[in-house]
Amino acid sequence: MIRIHLSKLLGERRMTQKRLSELTGIRRNAINEWYHEIAVSLKVEHIDRICEVLDCSVEELIEYIPDKVPKTGKHLIIEEHGNRKTGQGK
């Protein structure tokens, strides 16, 4: 699982999502998705800009926590159209 610590970092710096958007040029919608940890994908350019503005490392912004149930290897299920199905592994 990937944890995004944007809400914590903004709180520590007393910065709003709107202000971060203004300083980075990243859409407010995208900032909001990061803030609430509902972003489906993360752009490297956005990571770079956020770290620059917040003066933080990538490790402070994004954390990898291993899942209890693996999602790769023998647990990976591929549908006919190439997308992984959610749910049980083989």
Short mmCIF file of C-alpha atoms in Angstrom, two decimals:
data_model
loop_
_atom_site.label_atom_id
_atom_site.label_comp_id
_atom_site.label_asym_id
_atom_site.label_seq_id
_atom_site.Cartn_x
_atom_site.Cartn_y
_atom_site.Cartn_z
CA MET A 1 0.00 0.00 0.00
CA ILE A 2 1.16 3.52 -0.73
CA ARG A 3 0.48 6.18 1.91
CA ILE A 4 0.52 9.84 0.91
CA HIS A 5 1.35 12.20 3.77
CA LEU A 6 0.31 15.43 2.06
CA SER A 7 -2.37 16.30 4.64
CA LYS A 8 0.18 15.94 7.47
CA LEU A 9 2.81 18.02 5.65
CA LEU A 10 0.34 20.78 4.77
CA GLY A 11 -0.90 20.87 8.36
CA GLU A 12 2.64 21.14 9.71
CA ARG A 13 3.34 24.02 7.34
CA ARG A 14 -0.08 25.60 7.84
CA MET A 15 -0.59 25.66 4.09
CA THR A 16 -3.89 25.17 2.26
CA GLN A 17 -4.47 22.90 -0.70
CA LYS A 18 -5.34 26.02 -2.69
CA ARG A 19 -2.00 27.65 -1.88
CA LEU A 20 -0.08 24.48 -2.76
CA SER A 21 -1.94 24.39 -6.07
CA GLU A 22 -1.02 28.00 -6.77
CA LEU A 23 2.66 27.45 -5.92
CA THR A 24 3.04 24.18 -7.85
CA GLY A 25 0.73 24.77 -10.81
CA ILE A 26 -0.96 21.43 -10.05
CA ARG A 27 -4.76 21.39 -10.44
CA ARG A 28 -6.65 21.76 -7.15
CA ASN A 29 -8.55 18.57 -7.96
CA ALA A 30 -5.28 16.62 -8.16
CA ILE A 31 -4.01 18.16 -4.91
CA ASN A 32 -7.30 17.19 -3.23
CA GLU A 33 -6.95 13.58 -4.42
CA TRP A 34 -3.43 13.47 -2.95
CA TYR A 35 -4.64 15.10 0.28
CA HIS A 36 -7.39 12.50 0.78
CA GLU A 37 -5.19 9.62 -0.46
CA ILE A 38 -7.58 8.72 -3.26
CA ALA A 39 -5.25 9.47 -6.17
CA VAL A 40 -5.17 6.61 -8.67
CA SER A 41 -1.77 7.58 -10.05
CA LEU A 42 1.04 9.92 -9.07
CA LYS A 43 2.97 11.93 -11.64
CA VAL A 44 6.72 12.19 -11.09
CA GLU A 45 6.53 15.86 -12.06
CA HIS A 46 3.93 16.46 -9.32
CA ILE A 47 6.07 14.69 -6.74
CA ASP A 48 9.00 16.89 -7.73
CA ARG A 49 7.00 20.12 -7.50
CA ILE A 50 5.35 19.25 -4.18
CA CYS A 51 8.67 18.27 -2.60
CA GLU A 52 10.24 21.49 -3.85
CA VAL A 53 7.48 23.73 -2.48
CA LEU A 54 7.17 21.87 0.83
CA ASP A 55 10.94 21.43 1.14
CA CYS A 56 10.53 17.75 1.92
CA SER A 57 11.92 14.45 0.68
CA VAL A 58 10.00 11.91 -1.36
CA GLU A 59 10.15 9.61 1.68
CA GLU A 60 8.38 12.24 3.80
CA LEU A 61 5.65 12.64 1.18
CA ILE A 62 5.11 9.04 0.09
CA GLU A 63 5.50 5.86 2.14
CA TYR A 64 5.41 2.25 0.98
CA ILE A 65 3.81 -0.18 3.42
CA PRO A 66 3.80 -3.84 2.29
CA ASP A 67 0.31 -5.31 1.91
CA LYS A 68 -0.68 -8.23 4.13
CA VAL A 69 -2.17 -9.95 1.07
CA PRO A 70 0.18 -9.86 -1.96
CA LYS A 71 -1.13 -8.44 -5.24
CA THR A 72 1.62 -9.72 -7.52
CA GLY A 73 3.22 -12.99 -8.57
CA LYS A 74 0.96 -16.00 -8.10
CA HIS A 75 -1.73 -13.72 -6.58
CA LEU A 76 -2.05 -11.63 -9.74
CA ILE A 77 -5.29 -12.16 -11.71
CA ILE A 78 -5.40 -10.80 -15.25
CA GLU A 79 -8.71 -10.35 -17.05
CA GLU A 80 -9.00 -10.98 -20.78
CA HIS A 81 -8.73 -7.26 -21.57
CA GLY A 82 -5.52 -6.97 -19.51
CA ASN A 83 -6.83 -5.36 -16.32
CA ARG A 84 -6.30 -6.99 -12.97
CA LYS A 85 -9.45 -8.17 -11.23
CA THR A 86 -9.90 -7.27 -7.60
CA GLY A 87 -10.43 -10.02 -5.10
CA GLN A 88 -9.03 -13.47 -4.66
CA GLY A 89 -5.71 -14.79 -5.88
CA LYS A 90 -4.93 -18.26 -7.24
#
